[in-house]
Coordinates of C-alpha atoms in Angstrom, one line a residue:
Chain A
X1171 CA 28.4 2.9 -105.3
X1172 CA 26.4 3.9 -102.2
X1173 CA 27.9 5.6 -98.9
X1174 CA 26.8 6.6 -95.5
X1175 CA 28.5 8.4 -92.6
X1176 CA 29.0 7.4 -89.0
X1177 CA 29.3 10.0 -86.2
X1178 CA 30.5 9.4 -82.7
X1179 CA 29.7 12.5 -80.8
X1180 CA 31.7 13.1 -77.7
X1181 CA 32.1 15.8 -75.1
X1182 CA 35.6 16.6 -76.3
X1183 CA 35.7 15.4 -80.1
X1184 CA 33.6 14.3 -83.0
X1185 CA 34.6 11.0 -84.6
X1186 CA 33.3 10.6 -88.1
X1187 CA 33.8 7.8 -90.5
X1188 CA 32.6 7.5 -94.3
X1189 CA 31.9 4.0 -95.3
X1190 CA 30.7 2.1 -98.2
X1191 CA 27.5 0.3 -97.8
X1192 CA 29.3 -3.0 -97.4
X1193 CA 30.8 -1.5 -94.2
X1194 CA 34.1 -0.8 -95.7
X1195 CA 35.5 2.3 -93.8
X1196 CA 36.7 4.6 -96.4
X1197 CA 37.8 7.6 -94.5
X1198 CA 37.9 8.6 -90.7
X1199 CA 38.4 11.9 -89.1
X1200 CA 37.8 14.1 -86.0
X1201 CA 36.6 17.6 -85.4
X1202 CA 36.5 19.4 -82.0
X1203 CA 33.4 19.6 -80.2
X1204 CA 32.1 22.9 -79.5
X1205 CA 30.1 23.1 -76.4
X1206 CA 29.7 26.7 -76.0
X1207 CA 26.2 28.4 -75.7
X1208 CA 24.5 25.3 -74.9
X1209 CA 26.4 23.3 -77.8
X1210 CA 24.5 25.4 -80.4
X1211 CA 27.3 24.7 -82.8
X1212 CA 27.6 21.1 -82.5
X1213 CA 25.0 20.0 -85.2
X1214 CA 26.1 22.8 -87.7
X1215 CA 29.8 21.8 -87.3
X1216 CA 28.9 18.2 -87.9
X1217 CA 26.6 19.1 -91.0
X1218 CA 29.6 21.4 -92.3
X1219 CA 32.3 18.9 -92.0
X1220 CA 30.1 16.0 -93.8
X1221 CA 29.4 18.5 -96.5
X1222 CA 33.1 19.2 -97.0
X1223 CA 33.9 15.7 -96.9
X1224 CA 31.5 14.9 -99.9
X1225 CA 33.0 17.8 -101.9
X1226 CA 36.5 16.5 -101.0
X1227 CA 36.0 12.9 -102.0
X1228 CA 33.8 13.7 -105.0
X1229 CA 31.0 11.5 -104.1
X1230 CA 27.6 12.6 -105.6
X1231 CA 24.6 13.6 -103.1
X1232 CA 22.6 11.0 -104.7
X1233 CA 25.3 8.3 -103.6
X1234 CA 24.7 9.1 -99.8
X1235 CA 22.2 6.8 -97.8
X1236 CA 22.4 9.0 -94.9
X1237 CA 24.2 9.7 -91.5
X1238 CA 24.0 7.8 -88.2
X1239 CA 25.1 9.4 -85.2
X1240 CA 25.6 8.3 -81.5
X1241 CA 25.1 10.7 -78.8
X1242 CA 26.3 10.7 -75.1
X1243 CA 22.7 10.9 -73.6
X1244 CA 19.6 8.8 -73.7
X1245 CA 17.9 9.1 -77.2
X1246 CA 14.5 8.2 -77.9
X1247 CA 13.4 6.1 -80.8
X1248 CA 12.4 9.5 -82.4
X1249 CA 16.0 10.7 -82.1
X1250 CA 15.2 13.3 -79.4
X1251 CA 17.5 14.0 -76.5
X1252 CA 16.3 15.4 -73.1
X1253 CA 19.6 17.1 -72.1
X1254 CA 23.2 16.0 -72.3
X1255 CA 25.5 17.3 -69.6
X1256 CA 28.7 16.4 -71.9
X1257 CA 27.3 18.6 -74.8
X1258 CA 25.5 21.4 -73.0
X1259 CA 22.2 20.6 -74.7
X1260 CA 18.7 20.6 -73.3
X1261 CA 15.8 19.2 -74.9
X1262 CA 16.9 18.7 -78.6
X1263 CA 15.2 17.0 -81.5
X1264 CA 18.5 15.8 -82.7
X1265 CA 17.5 13.9 -85.7
X1266 CA 15.2 16.2 -87.1
X1267 CA 17.7 19.2 -86.8
X1268 CA 20.6 17.4 -88.4
X1269 CA 18.2 16.0 -91.1
X1270 CA 17.2 19.7 -92.0
X1271 CA 20.8 20.8 -92.0
X1272 CA 21.8 18.1 -94.4
X1273 CA 19.0 17.1 -96.3
X1274 CA 19.9 13.4 -95.7
X1275 CA 18.2 10.6 -93.7
X1276 CA 19.5 10.7 -90.2
X1277 CA 19.4 8.2 -87.4
X1278 CA 20.4 8.9 -83.9
X1279 CA 21.1 6.8 -80.8
X1280 CA 22.6 6.4 -77.4
X1281 CA 26.4 6.3 -77.8
X1282 CA 27.0 3.1 -75.7
X1283 CA 24.1 1.4 -77.5
X1284 CA 25.4 2.4 -81.0
X1285 CA 28.9 1.1 -80.1
X1286 CA 27.1 -2.2 -79.2
X1287 CA 25.4 -2.5 -82.8
X1288 CA 28.9 -1.5 -84.2
X1289 CA 30.5 -4.8 -82.3
X1290 CA 27.5 -6.8 -83.7
X1291 CA 28.1 -5.6 -87.1
X1292 CA 31.7 -5.8 -87.6
X1293 CA 33.5 -6.7 -84.1
X1294 CA 33.1 -9.2 -81.3
X1295 CA 29.4 -10.2 -82.0
X1296 CA 29.7 -10.3 -85.9
X1297 CA 27.2 -12.6 -87.5
X1298 CA 24.7 -12.7 -84.5
X1299 CA 21.6 -10.5 -84.0
X1300 CA 21.2 -11.0 -80.2
X1301 CA 23.9 -9.4 -78.3
X1302 CA 24.8 -8.2 -74.9
X1303 CA 27.6 -5.6 -74.8
X1304 CA 29.3 -4.4 -71.7
X1305 CA 32.0 -1.7 -71.7
X1306 CA 34.0 -1.7 -68.5
X1307 CA 35.7 1.7 -68.4
X1308 CA 35.6 4.3 -65.6
X1309 CA 32.0 3.3 -65.2
X1310 CA 30.1 0.3 -66.7
X1311 CA 28.2 1.1 -70.0
X1312 CA 26.3 -1.4 -72.3
X1313 CA 24.1 -1.9 -74.9
X1314 CA 21.5 -4.7 -75.7
X1315 CA 20.8 -5.8 -79.2
X1316 CA 17.6 -7.9 -79.7
X1317 CA 16.9 -9.4 -83.1
X1318 CA 19.5 -6.8 -84.6
X1319 CA 17.6 -4.0 -83.1
X1320 CA 18.9 -1.8 -80.2
X1321 CA 16.9 -1.9 -77.1
X1322 CA 16.2 1.8 -76.7
X1323 CA 13.2 1.7 -74.3
X1324 CA 10.6 4.4 -73.7
X1325 CA 13.0 7.1 -72.4
X1326 CA 16.0 6.0 -74.5
X1327 CA 17.5 4.8 -71.5
X1328 CA 17.8 1.0 -72.4
X1329 CA 20.8 -1.1 -71.8
X1330 CA 22.1 0.5 -68.6
X1331 CA 23.6 -2.6 -67.6
X1332 CA 26.2 -0.7 -65.2
X1333 CA 23.3 0.2 -62.8
X1334 CA 21.5 -3.2 -62.2
X1335 CA 21.8 -4.0 -58.4
X1336 CA 24.0 -7.0 -57.7
X1337 CA 24.5 -6.3 -54.0
X1338 CA 21.6 -5.2 -51.8
X1339 CA 23.8 -5.0 -48.6
X1340 CA 26.3 -2.4 -50.1
X1341 CA 26.5 0.8 -48.1
X1342 CA 28.5 2.9 -50.4
X1343 CA 26.5 5.1 -52.9
X1344 CA 26.9 4.9 -56.7
X1345 CA 27.1 7.9 -58.8
X1346 CA 23.5 7.2 -59.8
X1347 CA 22.1 7.5 -56.2
X1348 CA 21.5 3.9 -55.6
X1349 CA 23.7 1.3 -53.6
X1350 CA 25.1 -2.0 -55.1
X1351 CA 25.1 -1.2 -58.9
X1352 CA 27.3 -3.4 -61.0
X1353 CA 29.4 -0.3 -61.7
X1354 CA 30.7 -0.3 -58.1
X1355 CA 32.5 -3.8 -58.6
X1356 CA 33.0 -4.2 -62.3
X1357 CA 34.3 -0.7 -63.6
X1358 CA 37.9 -0.1 -63.5
X1359 CA 37.2 2.3 -60.4
X1360 CA 35.2 -0.7 -58.9
X1361 CA 38.1 -3.1 -59.4
X1362 CA 40.2 -0.6 -57.5
X1363 CA 37.7 -0.2 -54.8
X1364 CA 37.7 -4.0 -54.4
X1365 CA 41.3 -4.2 -54.4
X1366 CA 41.8 -1.6 -51.6
X1367 CA 39.2 -3.4 -49.7
X1368 CA 41.0 -6.5 -50.0
X1369 CA 44.4 -5.3 -49.4
X1370 CA 43.6 -3.5 -46.2
X1371 CA 42.7 -6.8 -44.5
X1372 CA 45.6 -9.0 -46.6
X1373 CA 48.4 -10.5 -44.7
X1374 CA 49.7 -12.7 -47.4
X1375 CA 52.6 -11.7 -49.9
X1376 CA 51.4 -9.9 -53.1
X1377 CA 52.9 -7.4 -55.5
X1378 CA 50.0 -5.2 -55.3
X1379 CA 50.2 -2.2 -53.2
X1380 CA 47.2 -0.2 -52.4
X1381 CA 48.7 3.3 -53.4
X1382 CA 47.8 4.2 -56.9
X1383 CA 46.7 0.8 -57.7
X1384 CA 44.7 0.4 -61.0
X1385 CA 42.6 -2.3 -62.6
X1386 CA 45.6 -3.1 -65.0
X1387 CA 47.8 -3.7 -61.9
X1388 CA 45.5 -6.3 -60.7
X1389 CA 45.2 -8.1 -64.0
X1390 CA 49.0 -8.0 -64.6
X1391 CA 49.5 -9.7 -61.2
X1392 CA 46.8 -12.2 -62.1
X1393 CA 48.9 -13.2 -65.0
X1394 CA 51.9 -13.7 -62.7
X1395 CA 49.9 -15.9 -60.5
X1396 CA 49.6 -13.7 -57.7
X1397 CA 47.0 -15.3 -55.6
X1398 CA 45.7 -12.1 -53.9
X1399 CA 45.2 -10.5 -57.3
X1400 CA 43.4 -13.8 -58.5
X1401 CA 41.1 -13.7 -55.6
X1402 CA 40.4 -9.8 -56.5
X1403 CA 39.6 -10.9 -59.9
X1404 CA 37.2 -13.8 -58.7
X1405 CA 35.4 -11.4 -56.7
X1406 CA 35.0 -9.1 -59.8
X1407 CA 34.1 -12.2 -62.1
X1408 CA 31.2 -13.2 -59.6
X1409 CA 29.6 -9.9 -59.7
X1410 CA 29.6 -9.4 -63.5
X1411 CA 29.2 -13.0 -64.4
X1412 CA 26.2 -13.5 -62.1
X1413 CA 24.6 -10.3 -63.3
X1414 CA 25.2 -11.5 -66.9
X1415 CA 23.7 -14.9 -66.2
X1416 CA 20.5 -12.9 -65.1
X1417 CA 20.5 -10.7 -68.2
X1418 CA 20.7 -13.7 -70.3
X1419 CA 17.6 -15.2 -68.6
X1420 CA 15.6 -12.2 -69.9
X1421 CA 17.4 -11.4 -73.2
X1422 CA 18.8 -14.9 -74.4
X1423 CA 21.7 -13.5 -76.5
X1424 CA 23.9 -15.5 -78.6
X1425 CA 27.1 -13.7 -77.7
X1426 CA 28.2 -11.4 -74.8
X1427 CA 31.0 -9.0 -75.7
X1428 CA 33.2 -7.2 -73.3
X1429 CA 34.8 -4.0 -74.2
X1430 CA 36.3 -0.8 -72.6
X1431 CA 39.6 -0.2 -71.0
X1432 CA 39.5 -3.1 -68.4
X1433 CA 38.9 -5.5 -71.4
X1434 CA 42.6 -4.8 -72.5
X1435 CA 43.6 -7.4 -70.0
X1436 CA 42.7 -9.8 -72.6
X1437 CA 41.4 -13.4 -72.6
X1438 CA 42.1 -13.9 -68.7
X1439 CA 39.4 -11.4 -68.1
X1440 CA 36.9 -13.7 -69.8
X1441 CA 38.1 -16.7 -67.8
X1442 CA 36.9 -15.2 -64.7
X1443 CA 33.6 -13.9 -65.9
X1444 CA 32.6 -17.1 -67.7
X1445 CA 33.6 -19.4 -64.8
X1446 CA 31.1 -17.4 -62.6
X1447 CA 28.5 -17.2 -65.2
X1448 CA 28.4 -20.9 -65.7
X1449 CA 27.7 -21.3 -61.9
X1450 CA 24.4 -19.4 -62.3
X1451 CA 23.4 -19.6 -65.9
X1452 CA 19.8 -20.6 -66.8
X1453 CA 19.8 -23.9 -68.6
X1454 CA 18.5 -22.4 -71.9
X1455 CA 21.4 -19.9 -72.0
X1456 CA 24.2 -22.2 -71.5
X1457 CA 25.5 -22.1 -75.1
X1458 CA 26.2 -18.2 -75.2
X1459 CA 29.6 -17.2 -76.4
X1460 CA 31.9 -14.7 -74.6
X1461 CA 34.1 -12.4 -76.7
X1462 CA 36.4 -9.4 -76.4
X1463 CA 35.3 -6.1 -78.4
X1464 CA 37.4 -5.8 -81.5
X1465 CA 36.7 -2.3 -82.9
X1466 CA 38.1 -0.2 -80.0
X1467 CA 37.5 3.5 -80.3
X1468 CA 35.8 2.8 -83.9
X1469 CA 33.1 1.0 -82.4
X1470 CA 31.0 4.1 -82.4
X1471 CA 31.2 5.0 -86.0
X1472 CA 30.7 1.5 -87.2
X1473 CA 27.6 1.3 -85.1
X1474 CA 26.5 4.6 -86.1
X1475 CA 26.8 3.7 -89.9
X1476 CA 25.0 0.5 -89.2
X1477 CA 22.1 2.5 -87.6
X1478 CA 21.6 4.3 -90.8
X1479 CA 22.1 1.1 -93.1
X1480 CA 19.5 -0.8 -90.8
X1481 CA 19.1 -4.4 -91.8
Chain B
X588 CA -12.8 -6.7 -94.4
X589 CA -9.6 -8.2 -93.6
X590 CA -9.5 -11.1 -90.9
X591 CA -6.8 -13.1 -89.0
X592 CA -6.8 -16.0 -86.4
X593 CA -5.2 -16.1 -83.2
X594 CA -4.4 -19.6 -81.5
X595 CA -3.2 -20.1 -78.0
X596 CA -2.0 -23.6 -78.1
X597 CA -2.0 -25.5 -74.7
X598 CA -1.4 -28.7 -73.5
X599 CA -5.0 -29.7 -73.0
X600 CA -6.9 -27.4 -75.3
X601 CA -6.2 -25.1 -78.4
X602 CA -8.0 -21.7 -77.9
X603 CA -9.0 -20.1 -81.1
X604 CA -10.0 -16.6 -82.0
X605 CA -11.4 -15.0 -85.3
X606 CA -10.5 -11.3 -85.3
X607 CA -11.0 -8.4 -87.4
X608 CA -7.9 -6.5 -88.7
X609 CA -8.9 -3.8 -86.1
X610 CA -8.4 -6.2 -83.2
X611 CA -12.3 -6.9 -82.8
X612 CA -12.9 -10.5 -81.6
X613 CA -15.4 -12.0 -83.9
X614 CA -15.7 -15.6 -82.7
X615 CA -13.8 -17.7 -80.2
X616 CA -13.8 -21.4 -79.6
X617 CA -11.8 -24.4 -78.6
X618 CA -10.6 -27.9 -79.6
X619 CA -8.9 -30.6 -77.6
X620 CA -5.4 -30.9 -78.1
X621 CA -4.3 -34.4 -79.3
X622 CA -0.9 -35.1 -78.0
X623 CA -0.9 -38.8 -79.0
X624 CA 2.1 -39.9 -81.2
X625 CA 4.4 -37.0 -80.4
X626 CA 1.4 -34.6 -81.0
X627 CA 1.4 -35.4 -84.8
X628 CA -2.2 -34.4 -85.2
X629 CA -2.0 -31.1 -83.4
X630 CA -1.2 -28.9 -86.3
X631 CA -3.5 -30.7 -88.8
X632 CA -6.4 -30.5 -86.4
X633 CA -5.8 -26.7 -86.0
X634 CA -5.7 -26.3 -89.7
X635 CA -8.9 -28.3 -90.0
X636 CA -10.7 -26.2 -87.5
X637 CA -9.6 -23.0 -89.0
X638 CA -10.7 -24.1 -92.6
X639 CA -13.9 -25.2 -91.4
X640 CA -14.6 -21.6 -89.5
X641 CA -13.7 -20.1 -92.8
X642 CA -16.5 -22.0 -94.4
X643 CA -18.8 -21.6 -91.5
X644 CA -18.8 -17.8 -91.3
X645 CA -18.5 -17.5 -95.1
X646 CA -15.5 -15.2 -95.4
X647 CA -13.2 -15.4 -98.5
X648 CA -9.7 -17.1 -98.1
X649 CA -8.5 -13.8 -99.8
X650 CA -9.7 -11.8 -96.8
X651 CA -7.7 -13.9 -94.3
X652 CA -4.3 -12.1 -93.5
X653 CA -2.9 -15.3 -91.7
X654 CA -2.6 -17.3 -88.5
X655 CA -0.8 -16.2 -85.4
X656 CA 0.1 -18.8 -82.8
X657 CA 1.5 -19.3 -79.2
X658 CA 2.9 -22.5 -78.2
X659 CA 4.2 -23.7 -75.0
X660 CA 7.8 -23.8 -75.7
X661 CA 10.7 -21.7 -76.6
X662 CA 10.1 -20.7 -80.1
X663 CA 12.9 -19.3 -82.5
X664 CA 12.4 -16.2 -84.6
X665 CA 12.0 -18.7 -87.6
X666 CA 9.0 -20.4 -85.8
X667 CA 10.9 -23.5 -84.9
X668 CA 10.3 -25.6 -81.6
X669 CA 13.1 -27.7 -80.3
X670 CA 10.9 -30.0 -78.3
X671 CA 7.6 -29.1 -76.1
X672 CA 7.0 -31.6 -73.2
X673 CA 3.4 -30.4 -72.9
X674 CA 2.5 -31.3 -76.6
X675 CA 4.9 -34.3 -77.2
X676 CA 6.9 -32.6 -79.8
X677 CA 10.5 -32.9 -80.6
X678 CA 12.2 -30.6 -83.1
X679 CA 9.3 -29.1 -85.3
X680 CA 9.4 -26.5 -87.9
X681 CA 6.0 -25.3 -86.6
X682 CA 5.6 -22.2 -88.9
X683 CA 6.6 -23.8 -91.9
X684 CA 4.3 -26.8 -91.4
X685 CA 1.2 -24.9 -90.5
X686 CA 1.9 -22.7 -93.3
X687 CA 1.8 -25.7 -95.7
X688 CA -1.2 -27.0 -94.3
X689 CA -3.1 -23.8 -94.5
X690 CA -1.8 -21.9 -97.4
X691 CA -1.7 -18.7 -95.2
X692 CA 1.0 -16.7 -93.8
X693 CA 1.8 -18.1 -90.2
X694 CA 3.7 -16.6 -87.3
X695 CA 4.5 -18.4 -84.0
X696 CA 5.8 -17.2 -80.8
X697 CA 6.3 -18.7 -77.3
X698 CA 2.9 -18.6 -75.4
X699 CA 3.9 -16.3 -72.3
X700 CA 5.6 -13.8 -74.8
X701 CA 2.6 -13.9 -77.3
X702 CA 0.4 -13.3 -74.2
X703 CA 2.4 -10.2 -73.3
X704 CA 2.0 -8.9 -76.6
X705 CA -1.8 -9.4 -76.5
X706 CA -1.8 -7.2 -73.2
X707 CA 0.3 -4.7 -75.0
X708 CA -2.1 -4.5 -77.9
X709 CA -5.4 -4.5 -76.2
X710 CA -4.9 -5.0 -72.4
X711 CA -3.0 -3.5 -69.5
X712 CA -0.1 -2.2 -71.7
X713 CA -2.4 -0.6 -74.6
X714 CA -1.1 2.2 -76.3
X715 CA 2.8 1.5 -75.4
X716 CA 5.3 -0.2 -77.2
X717 CA 7.9 -0.9 -74.5
X718 CA 6.4 -3.2 -71.8
X719 CA 7.4 -6.0 -69.2
X720 CA 4.9 -8.5 -68.4
X721 CA 4.8 -10.8 -65.4
X722 CA 2.5 -13.7 -65.0
X723 CA 2.1 -14.8 -61.5
X724 CA 0.7 -18.3 -61.5
X725 CA 1.8 -21.7 -60.4
X726 CA 5.2 -20.6 -61.7
X727 CA 6.4 -17.1 -62.8
X728 CA 6.3 -16.6 -66.5
X729 CA 6.8 -13.2 -68.6
X730 CA 7.2 -11.5 -71.8
X731 CA 9.3 -8.7 -72.8
X732 CA 8.2 -6.2 -75.6
X733 CA 10.7 -3.9 -76.9
X734 CA 9.8 -1.2 -79.5
X735 CA 6.6 -3.3 -80.1
X736 CA 8.5 -6.6 -80.8
X737 CA 8.9 -9.7 -78.5
X738 CA 12.3 -10.1 -77.0
X739 CA 12.8 -13.7 -78.5
X740 CA 16.4 -14.5 -78.2
X741 CA 18.8 -16.7 -79.8
X742 CA 17.1 -19.9 -78.6
X743 CA 13.6 -18.5 -78.4
X744 CA 14.2 -18.4 -74.5
X745 CA 13.7 -14.6 -74.2
X746 CA 11.7 -13.3 -71.1
X747 CA 12.1 -16.0 -68.7
X748 CA 11.5 -13.5 -65.9
X749 CA 10.8 -16.3 -63.3
X750 CA 14.4 -17.5 -63.5
X751 CA 16.4 -14.6 -62.9
X752 CA 18.1 -15.1 -59.4
X753 CA 17.0 -12.8 -56.8
X754 CA 18.5 -14.5 -53.6
X755 CA 21.9 -16.0 -53.8
X756 CA 21.8 -17.4 -50.6
X757 CA 18.7 -19.8 -51.2
X758 CA 19.2 -23.3 -50.2
X759 CA 16.0 -24.7 -51.7
X760 CA 16.5 -25.7 -55.5
X761 CA 14.0 -24.4 -58.1
X762 CA 12.5 -26.4 -60.8
X763 CA 14.9 -25.2 -63.3
X764 CA 18.0 -26.6 -61.2
X765 CA 19.1 -23.3 -59.8
X766 CA 18.6 -21.8 -56.4
X767 CA 17.0 -18.3 -55.7
X768 CA 14.9 -17.7 -58.8
X769 CA 12.2 -15.0 -58.7
X770 CA 9.7 -17.8 -59.3
X771 CA 10.5 -19.4 -55.8
X772 CA 9.2 -16.0 -53.9
X773 CA 6.8 -14.5 -56.4
X774 CA 4.6 -17.4 -58.0
X775 CA 1.6 -18.7 -56.3
X776 CA 3.5 -21.7 -54.9
X777 CA 6.3 -19.2 -53.9
X778 CA 3.8 -17.1 -51.8
X779 CA 2.9 -20.2 -50.1
X780 CA 6.5 -21.1 -49.4
X781 CA 7.2 -17.6 -48.0
X782 CA 3.9 -17.8 -45.7
X783 CA 4.6 -21.1 -44.5
X784 CA 8.0 -20.2 -43.3
X785 CA 6.8 -17.1 -41.8
X786 CA 3.9 -19.0 -39.9
X787 CA 6.4 -21.5 -38.5
X788 CA 8.1 -18.9 -36.5
X789 CA 5.1 -16.6 -35.8
X790 CA 3.8 -15.9 -32.4
X791 CA 1.3 -13.0 -33.3
X792 CA -2.3 -13.6 -33.8
X793 CA -3.3 -14.1 -37.5
X794 CA -6.1 -15.6 -39.2
X795 CA -3.6 -17.4 -41.6
X796 CA -3.2 -21.3 -40.9
X797 CA -0.4 -23.2 -42.5
X798 CA -2.6 -26.2 -43.5
X799 CA -3.6 -25.8 -47.1
X800 CA -2.7 -22.2 -47.2
X801 CA -3.0 -20.3 -50.8
X802 CA -1.7 -17.2 -52.3
X803 CA -5.3 -15.9 -52.2
X804 CA -5.8 -16.6 -48.3
X805 CA -2.6 -14.4 -47.9
X806 CA -4.1 -11.5 -49.9
X807 CA -7.7 -11.9 -48.5
X808 CA -6.0 -11.5 -44.9
X809 CA -4.0 -8.5 -46.2
X810 CA -7.4 -6.9 -47.2
X811 CA -8.6 -7.4 -43.5
X812 CA -5.4 -5.9 -42.2
X813 CA -3.8 -8.9 -40.9
X814 CA -0.3 -7.9 -40.0
X815 CA 1.2 -11.3 -40.6
X816 CA -0.2 -11.5 -44.0
X817 CA 0.8 -8.1 -44.7
X818 CA 4.6 -8.8 -43.8
X819 CA 4.4 -11.7 -46.2
X820 CA 3.1 -9.6 -48.9
X821 CA 5.9 -7.2 -48.2
X822 CA 8.5 -10.0 -48.7
X823 CA 6.8 -10.9 -51.9
X824 CA 6.7 -7.2 -53.0
X825 CA 10.4 -7.0 -52.1
X826 CA 11.6 -9.7 -54.4
X827 CA 9.4 -9.0 -57.3
X828 CA 9.6 -5.1 -57.0
X829 CA 13.5 -5.1 -56.8
X830 CA 13.8 -7.7 -59.8
X831 CA 11.3 -5.6 -61.8
X832 CA 13.6 -2.3 -61.0
X833 CA 16.8 -4.4 -62.4
X834 CA 14.7 -5.3 -65.3
X835 CA 13.8 -1.8 -65.9
X836 CA 17.5 -0.7 -65.6
X837 CA 18.0 -2.8 -68.9
X838 CA 14.6 -2.5 -70.7
X839 CA 13.2 1.0 -69.8
X840 CA 9.6 0.0 -70.3
X841 CA 6.7 2.5 -70.3
X842 CA 4.6 -0.2 -68.2
X843 CA 4.9 -3.2 -66.3
X844 CA 1.8 -5.3 -66.5
X845 CA 1.1 -8.0 -63.8
X846 CA -1.1 -11.1 -64.7
X847 CA -1.8 -14.5 -63.8
X848 CA -3.9 -16.4 -61.3
X849 CA -2.3 -14.2 -58.3
X850 CA -3.0 -10.9 -59.9
X851 CA -6.7 -11.7 -59.1
X852 CA -6.0 -10.0 -55.6
X853 CA -6.3 -6.8 -57.5
X854 CA -4.8 -3.3 -56.9
X855 CA -3.4 -4.3 -53.3
X856 CA -0.9 -6.4 -55.1
X857 CA 0.5 -3.6 -57.0
X858 CA 0.9 -1.6 -53.9
X859 CA 3.4 -3.9 -52.3
X860 CA 5.1 -4.4 -55.7
X861 CA 5.4 -0.6 -56.4
X862 CA 6.5 0.4 -52.9
X863 CA 9.5 -2.0 -53.0
X864 CA 10.3 -1.0 -56.7
X865 CA 10.3 2.6 -55.9
X866 CA 13.0 1.9 -53.2
X867 CA 15.4 0.6 -55.9
X868 CA 14.4 1.9 -59.2
X869 CA 17.1 3.7 -61.4
X870 CA 16.4 7.2 -61.8
X871 CA 15.8 7.1 -65.5
X872 CA 13.0 4.6 -65.0
X873 CA 10.9 6.4 -62.4
X874 CA 8.0 7.2 -64.5
X875 CA 7.2 3.4 -65.2
X876 CA 3.3 2.7 -65.0
X877 CA 2.2 -0.5 -63.2
X878 CA -1.1 -2.3 -64.3
X879 CA -3.1 -5.2 -64.0
X880 CA -3.5 -7.5 -67.0
X881 CA -6.9 -7.2 -68.4
X882 CA -7.5 -10.0 -70.9
X883 CA -7.4 -12.9 -68.7
X884 CA -7.4 -16.3 -70.9
X885 CA -8.0 -14.4 -73.9
X886 CA -4.6 -12.7 -73.8
X887 CA -2.8 -15.7 -75.8
X888 CA -5.4 -15.3 -78.7
X889 CA -5.1 -11.6 -78.9
X890 CA -1.2 -11.5 -78.8
X891 CA -1.2 -14.4 -81.4
X892 CA -3.5 -12.1 -83.7
X893 CA -1.2 -9.3 -83.3
X894 CA 1.8 -11.5 -84.1
X895 CA 0.4 -11.8 -87.4
X896 CA -1.0 -8.6 -87.9
X897 CA 2.6 -7.1 -87.0
X898 CA 2.8 -3.3 -86.7

């Protein structure tokens, strides 16, 4: 039997998974991310917990294919990071260092991209090789998979779907410094922004109230048929659906997977996105499927495992 | 010595090149494309001319690595075409058929994508592995290269840069059936459209005249300092530069190569594109370089050769 490890390195915790070669998750655990002193202990801590796990479950080192890892930063094709605010890292040859610590083969990728790979392997995009993943959380993240491979890019900054411009007339500034980024309309905070703006000028009856409104409130009200909430969801759907139509013109994916906290709204979310998408999609991309993410917080460890298992 | 063939299959002529493994072009010739009877003679004609060339230049069949070919249609990763209007083909397993005719390894790709691969190998993107190519001709074509590989997509329709929507308020319909496609503003015909629209409402002195105006006229006048022509070029630059900024957010390329007839305007063209690009580019993509295409009509045969040579 052959095994591999999938590591999802976050700013607070490190999630780890022990997988069989087939993709079966055998064991799953977490350790704390120690970001002190520019995160110098992070890789040694990961190497230590993996070594301990190998001893604990009594597998032979020769049975270990290697370790894949997702990191919250742009990661080049060579596995190098040029600084990560969440981890305290400056320039770091992550792949090389972890390989030296462990003695196994190591592959490293950006966490959002690696999660996309996980969803392609065992989640909402299973069975496909060309996929767009959009993660609707506090921000909008994403990952693009072309012919089974992550679009990494020259600086490891590929797949930054949240920062394509969808509204050149926007006056508010995005966290990235630009104006009109998809993230400003399609993230949980973006949906709240759309809702507050709408409610300010709204005279019709609605269950939505401006104060402490959340993206979940909006979709809960949509499910009850609240017309104001439905119009907010339509606006969200237009921004995201039109953006995805453009992305398809470039990438021609088989499937688009929607994940992140906002996607917990369920199938109703896809309806709004798909309706707008089909108003604008290029004829060659009409057959693209939409799917909700299926792996939740485990997408990162699955994708990391797939990264080291390769094709 | 090892050799390969690069084939650029067009609706009128088939361009062929014999290459050394290093990429040195040894011989170059053309045959007529016979589109009669649903283009049934096209592949046999190509096989025949390659077999004759091998005999003529006296190379051994064992010295031939294989044949790469670009085709004017979407081509799947398996080398299958689902119809090509220019060639008369319906569904055709192009790779398989040509392989059977020749006995060599064959790789097939979409012609615009293959030309992009050629520019990455020996042209404007030489030395890079992540590249966007935009071809500004009658339409706007393109190709996307990620980590050295063409973005093919699920239907072979990846890289259709000309049909991303850049103006949701457009009323005129694009050839694809949508409205607001990049092609409507950045192709030779698109630039003429922008110019005519501008000249209709223009009162300032300009050398440009609406009748029989061409994209070349516009850039010729730009070079003379004609303010009206400059404003047309600025509008062109905005549409294309903003679109490229968005594409970079997804692909993080090292270089953007601009080719096609319009690119004969030279470096001045890049100035307008780059200025607009830098108004909108995502911070991670600021270092992207711009370059003019260098291989002209030979990009297709170079890219086809690279397709079969692989990495």
